[in-house]
Every structure is written in C-alpha cells, then in structure tokens.
Amino acid sequence: MFCGIDIGGTHISVGLVSSDGNIACSEMVQTRTVAGVEDMIDVLADVIFRLKKQSGSPLKGIGIGAPGGNYYEGTMVSPSNMKIKGIVPVVALFKKKFPDVPVYITNDANAAATGEKVYGAGKELTDFVVITLGTGLGSGFIVNGQIMYGANGMAGELGHTIAVEGGRQCKCGRRGCLERYVAAEGILITYREVCSEMGVVPSANTAEDIYSLAVKDDGPAKETFLRTGNTLGASLATMAMITAPSHIILFGGITNAGEYLLSPTRNSFEEHLLESFRNSIIIQRSAISEDNAAILGAAALACHAATAQPLQPLQPLQHNSKT
Ligand SMILES: [Zn+2]
C-alpha cells in the first residue's frame, strides 16, 4: 500500500492506495481544525496509523501533494488558513514519525501528472502534460517518462507565465498571468467584461453558472468560453513547442465545460503551432474522477518513486574532431 496525502486550503485528504490504483480506505481532515504544522503532522500520522491497521497491509511509501510542494527540498508552503506561516519541512517531520518509510512531496499539479502516469491516461505515454484547471491553473510535465522538476524542484508554473502583457493583476504580484484568465475567477472576470461590452446584466456568479448558461445558448457565456479557450490554446501551443508532448490532459472542475471550452482551445492551439507540430498533439480530458484524483496523485508519487526505472544517462556527445 502507498499512502497519498493531499494538503489543501480547506481540507486534507489521506488515503491508502494499492499498486493498481484502488483506494482501500481514506479519511478527510478539515484544514482549519489543525492548530499548526506540528499538530498537522500528529493528526495525519494518527490517521495513517489507523488506516494502515484497517487495511492490514505494509506501508511502502508516503506521497504528499501540497501547494508549493518542493520535491528536492521536501518542503511546502503553509496553507493560507493554517496558523503557522512560511516554508514547512514536511518530509523531515513525517520521517520522524515513519523512519522506515520513504516520503515524497510535490506540488498538486505535479502530483496530478504523476497520478495520470501511474494510474490514468498517461500509463503508456512518455511525454505528456497535465493541466489542472480549478481555482488556479497548475501544470505538471512528464518528459521521457519522468516528472520534470527542474533545477529548483519547482518546474511547471504555466499558470504564472504571462498571457497578456500588462494584463490583470495576479496574486503573485505580477500582471497578465495565464491563471488570471483561464482559472475560475479569471473566467468570471471575462464573463463580466463580455456582459458589459454586450450591454447585458451578468447573471452568473461562478464558472459553473456560466457553463449552465452556455448550454442554454446564452451569448455572453459562449463568448466567455470562446475567449478563455483562445487564451488557453495560445499558451498551450507555446508550451507544446518547448517539450513536444504527445498528449495534453486537462483536469479539474473547469473542464466540465466540455466542448464549450475544448473546441476553441483546440482551434487556437492548432492556429498558434508551428506547421511541423500541427494535428499531432491530442488535447483530452482526464479520465480520473475528481474525487479520487488528489489521493491517487499523491500516492502515485510514492509508487512511481518506488517502481520507476531511473533515467538512462545521456550518451556523451560525439565530437567531430579534425585531428
Ligand atoms: Zn501570477
């Protein structure tokens, strides 16, 4: 069994997962009930011991998906409604409770990508990208069958690449980040802009409402998804020309908009690609259910680390020596 822990702003999910991706048992802890980091580790360790007893199987690894999770440093950024702030050495704290069990952490989008690689649509794929669309926009890159962490362990911040120069203010302190256009709040802002341009009183308060309106053939709602897809497709094209994935897997609540979002995204994507990349990269929705994804992704991190073949070292370059 591998333990998957997803640490979020509102709740923390813990589950035990078998190697073939079945969640044997799980529990949820409200983040606000946790007094601080030490308390969180105590509470989660109790949950893990209880679940382990329930399942009766040995624990082979613990994987954690968390905001700002850094694979190399073993740290995370404390969730905003937890009392202790700043960088938390989560892996070291878990190792004190579980000295014989390997513990890994990464950010939620990388965990989602690992979940797709180990249990989902990416099983047979070596190069793909998972884009998580919800309150934020996250991305996890699988390159040559391995998750891409980069030199600092933080690779894959597509949501904070600049989509519109000098555009909407982002909470990261900069302007025009993709996330401000293609995640929940950004879509709502676009909808209000469209309504104002069309002289219509806005009637939606969430991205979900906008989808419900689009289904009823509402003009501003459909225009909102068109603009959102255009922006997303252009950014995905830029990204795809760097890592050349075979698939782009979209995941999260926003993807429930289905073809209202996917169709303009694909059109804009193809339009912005180099000729040599066109009609070869598949954009699809994830097949993993959203309820299970967080635990599966985190558990997959531990499972992947335990079973993945290490990358072969690169062959030394052949130098064309003239001597
Ligand atoms: Zn930003």
mmCIF file of C-alpha atoms and ligand atoms in Angstrom:
data_model
loop_
_atom_site.group_PDB
_atom_site.id
_atom_site.type_symbol
_atom_site.label_atom_id
_atom_site.label_comp_id
_atom_site.label_asym_id
_atom_site.label_seq_id
_atom_site.Cartn_x
_atom_site.Cartn_y
_atom_site.Cartn_z
ATOM 1 C CA MET A 1 0.000 0.000 0.000
ATOM 2 C CA PHE A 2 1.069 3.556 -0.744
ATOM 3 C CA CYS A 3 -0.274 6.458 1.261
ATOM 4 C CA GLY A 4 -1.441 9.549 -0.605
ATOM 5 C CA ILE A 5 -1.940 12.839 1.231
ATOM 6 C CA ASP A 6 -3.389 15.905 -0.449
ATOM 7 C CA ILE A 7 -2.973 19.085 1.587
ATOM 8 C CA GLY A 8 -5.373 21.798 0.519
ATOM 9 C CA GLY A 9 -6.604 25.106 1.856
ATOM 10 C CA THR A 10 -9.957 23.733 3.026
ATOM 11 C CA HIS A 11 -9.255 20.064 3.722
ATOM 12 C CA ILE A 12 -6.538 17.416 3.843
ATOM 13 C CA SER A 13 -7.319 14.034 2.269
ATOM 14 C CA VAL A 14 -5.451 10.888 3.285
ATOM 15 C CA GLY A 15 -5.850 7.504 1.607
ATOM 16 C CA LEU A 16 -4.172 4.149 1.191
ATOM 17 C CA VAL A 17 -3.818 3.043 -2.417
ATOM 18 C CA SER A 18 -2.823 -0.334 -3.866
ATOM 19 C CA SER A 19 -0.204 -0.592 -6.648
ATOM 20 C CA ASP A 20 -3.001 -0.931 -9.225
ATOM 21 C CA GLY A 21 -4.692 2.300 -8.149
ATOM 22 C CA ASN A 22 -7.527 1.196 -5.864
ATOM 23 C CA ILE A 23 -8.199 3.379 -2.842
ATOM 24 C CA ALA A 24 -8.577 0.879 0.017
ATOM 25 C CA CYS A 25 -9.566 3.407 2.661
ATOM 26 C CA SER A 26 -9.446 7.154 3.149
ATOM 27 C CA GLU A 27 -10.190 9.955 5.627
ATOM 28 C CA MET A 28 -10.527 13.704 5.469
ATOM 29 C CA VAL A 29 -9.316 16.343 7.945
ATOM 30 C CA GLN A 30 -10.545 19.960 7.892
ATOM 31 C CA THR A 31 -7.503 22.207 7.461
ATOM 32 C CA ARG A 32 -8.898 24.900 9.795
ATOM 33 C CA THR A 33 -9.143 22.387 12.687
ATOM 34 C CA VAL A 34 -5.368 21.920 12.599
ATOM 35 C CA ALA A 35 -3.594 24.241 15.049
ATOM 36 C CA GLY A 36 -0.234 24.399 13.312
ATOM 37 C CA VAL A 37 2.339 22.368 11.457
ATOM 38 C CA GLU A 38 3.378 20.090 14.366
ATOM 39 C CA ASP A 39 -0.291 19.472 15.134
ATOM 40 C CA MET A 40 -0.961 18.695 11.464
ATOM 41 C CA ILE A 41 1.794 16.064 11.413
ATOM 42 C CA ASP A 42 0.468 14.498 14.656
ATOM 43 C CA VAL A 43 -3.107 14.401 13.336
ATOM 44 C CA LEU A 44 -2.081 12.968 9.936
ATOM 45 C CA ALA A 45 0.235 10.371 11.493
ATOM 46 C CA ASP A 46 -2.685 9.159 13.662
ATOM 47 C CA VAL A 47 -4.890 8.904 10.565
ATOM 48 C CA ILE A 48 -2.202 6.943 8.673
ATOM 49 C CA PHE A 49 -1.650 4.507 11.578
ATOM 50 C CA ARG A 50 -5.421 3.975 11.806
ATOM 51 C CA LEU A 51 -5.849 3.407 8.043
ATOM 52 C CA LYS A 52 -2.816 1.115 7.961
ATOM 53 C CA LYS A 53 -4.341 -1.016 10.725
ATOM 54 C CA GLN A 54 -7.648 -1.068 8.837
ATOM 55 C CA SER A 55 -6.021 -2.235 5.580
ATOM 56 C CA GLY A 56 -3.693 -4.748 7.254
ATOM 57 C CA SER A 57 -1.006 -4.176 4.600
ATOM 58 C CA PRO A 58 2.527 -2.805 4.990
ATOM 59 C CA LEU A 59 3.093 0.839 4.098
ATOM 60 C CA LYS A 60 5.608 1.107 1.225
ATOM 61 C CA GLY A 61 5.719 4.861 0.815
ATOM 62 C CA ILE A 62 4.048 8.182 1.543
ATOM 63 C CA GLY A 63 3.407 10.745 -1.202
ATOM 64 C CA ILE A 64 2.209 14.268 -0.469
ATOM 65 C CA GLY A 65 0.689 16.769 -2.873
ATOM 66 C CA ALA A 66 0.660 20.302 -1.474
ATOM 67 C CA PRO A 67 0.671 23.908 -2.650
ATOM 68 C CA GLY A 68 4.251 24.996 -3.231
ATOM 69 C CA GLY A 69 5.462 21.443 -2.541
ATOM 70 C CA ASN A 70 9.161 21.162 -3.433
ATOM 71 C CA TYR A 71 10.331 17.664 -4.355
ATOM 72 C CA TYR A 72 14.031 18.344 -3.795
ATOM 73 C CA GLU A 73 13.746 20.334 -0.566
ATOM 74 C CA GLY A 74 10.926 18.217 0.925
ATOM 75 C CA THR A 75 9.116 21.409 1.854
ATOM 76 C CA MET A 76 5.749 23.061 1.287
ATOM 77 C CA VAL A 77 4.227 26.500 1.708
ATOM 78 C CA SER A 78 1.812 26.514 4.650
ATOM 79 C CA PRO A 79 -1.858 26.687 3.514
ATOM 80 C CA SER A 80 -3.251 30.206 3.925
ATOM 81 C CA ASN A 81 -5.718 29.339 6.701
ATOM 82 C CA MET A 82 -3.217 27.479 8.870
ATOM 83 C CA LYS A 83 -1.771 29.333 11.850
ATOM 84 C CA ILE A 84 1.925 28.800 11.081
ATOM 85 C CA LYS A 85 3.174 30.619 8.000
ATOM 86 C CA GLY A 86 6.066 30.147 5.655
ATOM 87 C CA ILE A 87 8.097 27.200 4.363
ATOM 88 C CA VAL A 88 7.457 23.932 6.224
ATOM 89 C CA PRO A 89 9.904 20.946 6.178
ATOM 90 C CA VAL A 90 7.060 18.417 5.837
ATOM 91 C CA VAL A 91 9.122 15.444 4.650
ATOM 92 C CA ALA A 92 11.587 15.701 7.563
ATOM 93 C CA LEU A 93 8.672 15.942 10.026
ATOM 94 C CA PHE A 94 6.969 12.856 8.534
ATOM 95 C CA LYS A 95 10.276 10.934 8.571
ATOM 96 C CA LYS A 96 10.347 11.393 12.376
ATOM 97 C CA LYS A 97 7.015 9.539 12.604
ATOM 98 C CA PHE A 98 7.764 6.994 9.855
ATOM 99 C CA PRO A 99 11.553 6.484 9.875
ATOM 100 C CA ASP A 100 11.457 3.348 7.677
ATOM 101 C CA VAL A 101 9.073 4.635 5.010
ATOM 102 C CA PRO A 102 10.179 6.777 2.039
ATOM 103 C CA VAL A 103 8.326 10.126 1.985
ATOM 104 C CA TYR A 104 7.964 12.415 -1.040
ATOM 105 C CA ILE A 105 6.285 15.746 -1.654
ATOM 106 C CA THR A 106 5.490 17.778 -4.735
ATOM 107 C CA ASN A 107 3.004 20.442 -5.778
ATOM 108 C CA ASP A 108 -0.582 19.443 -6.584
ATOM 109 C CA ALA A 109 -0.205 19.720 -10.366
ATOM 110 C CA ASN A 110 2.909 17.518 -10.424
ATOM 111 C CA ALA A 111 1.039 15.022 -8.233
ATOM 112 C CA ALA A 112 -1.863 15.070 -10.727
ATOM 113 C CA ALA A 113 0.592 14.417 -13.582
ATOM 114 C CA THR A 114 2.192 11.535 -11.682
ATOM 115 C CA GLY A 115 -1.301 10.169 -10.988
ATOM 116 C CA GLU A 116 -2.019 10.152 -14.736
ATOM 117 C CA LYS A 117 1.329 8.464 -15.405
ATOM 118 C CA VAL A 118 0.896 5.708 -12.819
ATOM 119 C CA TYR A 119 -2.879 5.106 -12.785
ATOM 120 C CA GLY A 120 -4.517 7.124 -15.582
ATOM 121 C CA ALA A 121 -4.491 8.084 -19.253
ATOM 122 C CA GLY A 122 -0.712 8.536 -19.255
ATOM 123 C CA LYS A 123 0.232 4.937 -18.371
ATOM 124 C CA GLU A 124 1.588 4.152 -21.830
ATOM 125 C CA LEU A 125 2.784 7.690 -22.601
ATOM 126 C CA THR A 126 6.313 9.014 -22.149
ATOM 127 C CA ASP A 127 5.765 12.696 -22.939
ATOM 128 C CA PHE A 128 2.623 14.485 -21.824
ATOM 129 C CA VAL A 129 1.431 17.459 -19.832
ATOM 130 C CA VAL A 130 -1.354 17.631 -17.265
ATOM 131 C CA ILE A 131 -3.069 20.982 -16.848
ATOM 132 C CA THR A 132 -5.201 21.390 -13.718
ATOM 133 C CA LEU A 133 -7.989 23.936 -14.101
ATOM 134 C CA GLY A 134 -9.794 24.977 -10.933
ATOM 135 C CA THR A 135 -9.331 27.915 -8.585
ATOM 136 C CA GLY A 136 -5.831 28.123 -10.077
ATOM 137 C CA LEU A 137 -4.082 26.791 -13.178
ATOM 138 C CA GLY A 138 -1.382 24.206 -12.467
ATOM 139 C CA SER A 139 0.742 22.141 -14.810
ATOM 140 C CA GLY A 140 2.836 19.004 -14.484
ATOM 141 C CA PHE A 141 5.191 17.831 -17.238
ATOM 142 C CA ILE A 142 6.147 14.222 -17.913
ATOM 143 C CA VAL A 143 9.258 14.188 -20.107
ATOM 144 C CA ASN A 144 10.940 10.927 -21.155
ATOM 145 C CA GLY A 145 8.667 9.090 -18.715
ATOM 146 C CA GLN A 146 9.811 11.160 -15.745
ATOM 147 C CA ILE A 147 8.179 14.057 -13.972
ATOM 148 C CA MET A 148 10.049 17.274 -14.716
ATOM 149 C CA TYR A 149 11.081 19.058 -11.504
ATOM 150 C CA GLY A 150 13.758 21.352 -12.906
ATOM 151 C CA ALA A 151 16.891 22.585 -11.156
ATOM 152 C CA ASN A 152 14.968 24.129 -8.241
ATOM 153 C CA GLY A 153 12.238 21.480 -7.908
ATOM 154 C CA MET A 154 9.539 23.956 -8.956
ATOM 155 C CA ALA A 155 9.254 23.371 -12.724
ATOM 156 C CA GLY A 156 5.897 23.681 -14.461
ATOM 157 C CA GLU A 157 4.402 27.040 -13.474
ATOM 158 C CA LEU A 158 2.432 27.513 -16.685
ATOM 159 C CA GLY A 159 -0.312 29.334 -14.745
ATOM 160 C CA HIS A 160 2.085 32.172 -13.994
ATOM 161 C CA THR A 161 3.509 32.616 -17.464
ATOM 162 C CA ILE A 162 2.375 35.944 -18.901
ATOM 163 C CA ALA A 163 -0.554 35.517 -21.294
ATOM 164 C CA VAL A 164 -1.433 39.212 -21.611
ATOM 165 C CA GLU A 165 1.349 41.793 -21.265
ATOM 166 C CA GLY A 166 0.308 44.372 -18.620
ATOM 167 C CA GLY A 167 -2.967 42.454 -18.093
ATOM 168 C CA ARG A 168 -4.954 41.551 -14.991
ATOM 169 C CA GLN A 169 -3.283 41.800 -11.581
ATOM 170 C CA CYS A 170 -2.264 38.376 -10.222
ATOM 171 C CA LYS A 171 -1.845 37.442 -6.542
ATOM 172 C CA CYS A 172 1.779 36.554 -7.339
ATOM 173 C CA GLY A 173 2.375 40.318 -7.690
ATOM 174 C CA ARG A 174 2.721 40.409 -11.465
ATOM 175 C CA ARG A 175 0.273 41.211 -14.242
ATOM 176 C CA GLY A 176 -1.272 39.179 -17.027
ATOM 177 C CA CYS A 177 -0.642 35.619 -15.738
ATOM 178 C CA LEU A 178 -2.495 32.876 -17.648
ATOM 179 C CA GLU A 179 -4.202 31.825 -14.396
ATOM 180 C CA ARG A 180 -5.977 35.208 -14.243
ATOM 181 C CA TYR A 181 -7.778 34.322 -17.500
ATOM 182 C CA VAL A 182 -8.228 30.557 -17.516
ATOM 183 C CA ALA A 183 -8.992 29.571 -13.877
ATOM 184 C CA ALA A 184 -12.317 30.011 -12.020
ATOM 185 C CA GLU A 185 -12.046 33.661 -11.021
ATOM 186 C CA GLY A 186 -10.488 34.747 -14.316
ATOM 187 C CA ILE A 187 -13.321 33.180 -16.322
ATOM 188 C CA LEU A 188 -15.819 35.092 -14.190
ATOM 189 C CA ILE A 189 -13.942 38.353 -14.811
ATOM 190 C CA THR A 190 -14.013 37.660 -18.570
ATOM 191 C CA TYR A 191 -17.748 36.947 -18.359
ATOM 192 C CA ARG A 192 -18.392 40.296 -16.655
ATOM 193 C CA GLU A 193 -16.291 42.081 -19.269
ATOM 194 C CA VAL A 194 -18.222 40.381 -22.086
ATOM 195 C CA CYS A 195 -21.574 41.257 -20.452
ATOM 196 C CA SER A 196 -20.537 44.879 -20.111
ATOM 197 C CA GLU A 197 -19.421 45.014 -23.765
ATOM 198 C CA MET A 198 -22.718 43.481 -24.885
ATOM 199 C CA GLY A 199 -24.788 45.685 -22.567
ATOM 200 C CA VAL A 200 -26.171 42.661 -20.690
ATOM 201 C CA VAL A 201 -26.639 42.356 -16.908
ATOM 202 C CA PRO A 202 -24.413 39.465 -15.708
ATOM 203 C CA SER A 203 -26.403 36.606 -14.151
ATOM 204 C CA ALA A 204 -23.631 34.092 -13.359
ATOM 205 C CA ASN A 205 -21.538 34.057 -10.193
ATOM 206 C CA THR A 206 -19.354 31.018 -10.815
ATOM 207 C CA ALA A 207 -17.688 29.329 -13.787
ATOM 208 C CA GLU A 208 -20.266 26.565 -13.311
ATOM 209 C CA ASP A 209 -23.125 29.080 -13.730
ATOM 210 C CA ILE A 210 -21.507 30.307 -16.953
ATOM 211 C CA TYR A 211 -21.450 26.736 -18.243
ATOM 212 C CA SER A 212 -25.155 26.288 -17.390
ATOM 213 C CA LEU A 213 -25.877 29.470 -19.353
ATOM 214 C CA ALA A 214 -23.749 28.356 -22.318
ATOM 215 C CA VAL A 215 -25.789 25.143 -22.522
ATOM 216 C CA LYS A 216 -28.889 27.355 -22.854
ATOM 217 C CA ASP A 217 -27.202 29.111 -25.799
ATOM 218 C CA ASP A 218 -26.504 32.300 -23.815
ATOM 219 C CA GLY A 219 -24.391 34.676 -25.944
ATOM 220 C CA PRO A 220 -22.097 36.164 -23.274
ATOM 221 C CA ALA A 221 -21.491 32.728 -21.695
ATOM 222 C CA LYS A 222 -20.489 31.175 -25.024
ATOM 223 C CA GLU A 223 -18.305 34.198 -25.856
ATOM 224 C CA THR A 224 -16.631 33.813 -22.422
ATOM 225 C CA PHE A 225 -15.610 30.225 -23.135
ATOM 226 C CA LEU A 226 -14.504 31.207 -26.642
ATOM 227 C CA ARG A 227 -12.140 33.871 -25.255
ATOM 228 C CA THR A 228 -10.978 31.568 -22.450
ATOM 229 C CA GLY A 229 -10.228 28.791 -24.961
ATOM 230 C CA ASN A 230 -8.429 31.207 -27.271
ATOM 231 C CA THR A 231 -6.141 32.333 -24.453
ATOM 232 C CA LEU A 232 -5.547 28.790 -23.172
ATOM 233 C CA GLY A 233 -4.893 27.370 -26.663
ATOM 234 C CA ALA A 234 -2.284 30.013 -27.459
ATOM 235 C CA SER A 235 -0.405 29.350 -24.197
ATOM 236 C CA LEU A 236 -0.601 25.586 -24.669
ATOM 237 C CA ALA A 237 0.870 25.969 -28.169
ATOM 238 C CA THR A 238 3.857 27.914 -26.852
ATOM 239 C CA MET A 239 4.356 25.292 -24.147
ATOM 240 C CA ALA A 240 3.927 22.353 -26.548
ATOM 241 C CA MET A 241 6.655 23.633 -28.851
ATOM 242 C CA ILE A 242 9.115 23.515 -25.950
ATOM 243 C CA THR A 243 8.557 19.987 -24.613
ATOM 244 C CA ALA A 244 6.765 18.406 -27.634
ATOM 245 C CA PRO A 245 4.231 16.313 -25.689
ATOM 246 C CA SER A 246 2.105 13.693 -27.470
ATOM 247 C CA HIS A 247 -0.890 14.494 -25.248
ATOM 248 C CA ILE A 248 -2.164 17.392 -23.167
ATOM 249 C CA ILE A 249 -4.538 16.160 -20.457
ATOM 250 C CA LEU A 250 -6.897 18.700 -18.951
ATOM 251 C CA PHE A 251 -8.094 18.074 -15.434
ATOM 252 C CA GLY A 252 -10.328 19.795 -12.863
ATOM 253 C CA GLY A 253 -13.746 21.368 -12.368
ATOM 254 C CA ILE A 254 -13.431 23.884 -15.218
ATOM 255 C CA THR A 255 -13.113 21.044 -17.756
ATOM 256 C CA ASN A 256 -16.776 20.189 -17.023
ATOM 257 C CA ALA A 257 -17.497 22.922 -19.581
ATOM 258 C CA GLY A 258 -16.565 20.216 -22.124
ATOM 259 C CA GLU A 259 -16.609 21.239 -25.780
ATOM 260 C CA TYR A 260 -17.609 24.833 -24.945
ATOM 261 C CA LEU A 261 -14.054 25.196 -23.677
ATOM 262 C CA LEU A 262 -12.221 22.381 -25.503
ATOM 263 C CA SER A 263 -13.283 23.269 -29.024
ATOM 264 C CA PRO A 264 -11.972 26.895 -29.005
ATOM 265 C CA THR A 265 -8.901 25.691 -27.084
ATOM 266 C CA ARG A 266 -8.068 23.160 -29.800
ATOM 267 C CA ASN A 267 -8.694 25.673 -32.604
ATOM 268 C CA SER A 268 -6.495 28.316 -31.027
ATOM 269 C CA PHE A 269 -3.870 25.700 -30.153
ATOM 270 C CA GLU A 270 -3.527 24.486 -33.761
ATOM 271 C CA GLU A 271 -3.533 28.058 -35.061
ATOM 272 C CA HIS A 272 -0.628 29.038 -32.819
ATOM 273 C CA LEU A 273 1.519 25.964 -33.534
ATOM 274 C CA LEU A 274 4.377 25.701 -35.991
ATOM 275 C CA GLU A 275 3.381 23.742 -39.084
ATOM 276 C CA SER A 276 5.582 20.807 -38.053
ATOM 277 C CA PHE A 277 3.649 20.407 -34.762
ATOM 278 C CA ARG A 278 0.123 20.709 -36.173
ATOM 279 C CA ASN A 279 -2.502 17.931 -35.987
ATOM 280 C CA SER A 280 -0.224 15.685 -33.949
ATOM 281 C CA ILE A 281 -0.843 16.624 -30.299
ATOM 282 C CA ILE A 282 -4.004 15.348 -28.619
ATOM 283 C CA ILE A 283 -5.835 17.563 -26.130
ATOM 284 C CA GLN A 284 -8.167 15.487 -23.962
ATOM 285 C CA ARG A 285 -9.885 15.465 -20.577
ATOM 286 C CA SER A 286 -8.577 13.308 -17.743
ATOM 287 C CA ALA A 287 -10.360 10.010 -17.082
ATOM 288 C CA ILE A 288 -9.529 10.008 -13.363
ATOM 289 C CA SER A 289 -12.520 11.054 -11.250
ATOM 290 C CA GLU A 290 -12.029 14.311 -9.433
ATOM 291 C CA ASP A 291 -13.000 12.789 -6.081
ATOM 292 C CA ASN A 292 -10.135 10.294 -6.212
ATOM 293 C CA ALA A 293 -7.547 12.281 -8.119
ATOM 294 C CA ALA A 294 -5.886 14.110 -5.232
ATOM 295 C CA ILE A 295 -5.220 10.959 -3.181
ATOM 296 C CA LEU A 296 -4.264 8.908 -6.260
ATOM 297 C CA GLY A 297 -1.870 11.605 -7.484
ATOM 298 C CA ALA A 298 -0.110 11.852 -4.141
ATOM 299 C CA ALA A 299 0.084 8.065 -3.707
ATOM 300 C CA ALA A 300 1.361 7.757 -7.279
ATOM 301 C CA LEU A 301 4.313 9.925 -6.301
ATOM 302 C CA ALA A 302 5.445 7.298 -3.792
ATOM 303 C CA CYS A 303 4.525 4.400 -6.117
ATOM 304 C CA HIS A 304 6.379 5.947 -9.075
ATOM 305 C CA ALA A 305 9.477 6.609 -6.953
ATOM 306 C CA ALA A 306 9.426 3.001 -5.751
ATOM 307 C CA THR A 307 8.962 1.373 -9.151
ATOM 308 C CA ALA A 308 10.178 3.725 -11.907
ATOM 309 C CA GLN A 309 13.305 2.901 -13.820
ATOM 310 C CA PRO A 310 15.909 5.626 -13.342
ATOM 311 C CA LEU A 311 16.629 7.626 -16.480
ATOM 312 C CA GLN A 312 19.483 6.364 -18.568
ATOM 313 C CA PRO A 313 22.412 8.807 -18.525
ATOM 314 C CA LEU A 314 22.844 10.714 -21.776
ATOM 315 C CA GLN A 315 25.439 9.383 -24.164
ATOM 316 C CA PRO A 316 28.492 11.652 -24.328
ATOM 317 C CA LEU A 317 28.406 13.941 -27.374
ATOM 318 C CA GLN A 318 30.290 12.731 -30.410
ATOM 319 C CA HIS A 319 32.752 15.459 -31.231
ATOM 320 C CA ASN A 320 33.777 15.792 -34.852
ATOM 321 C CA SER A 321 37.422 16.178 -34.117
ATOM 322 C CA LYS A 322 39.549 17.118 -37.107
ATOM 323 C CA THR A 323 42.773 15.767 -35.625
HETATM 324 ZN ZN ZN B 1 0.799 35.140 -11.364
#
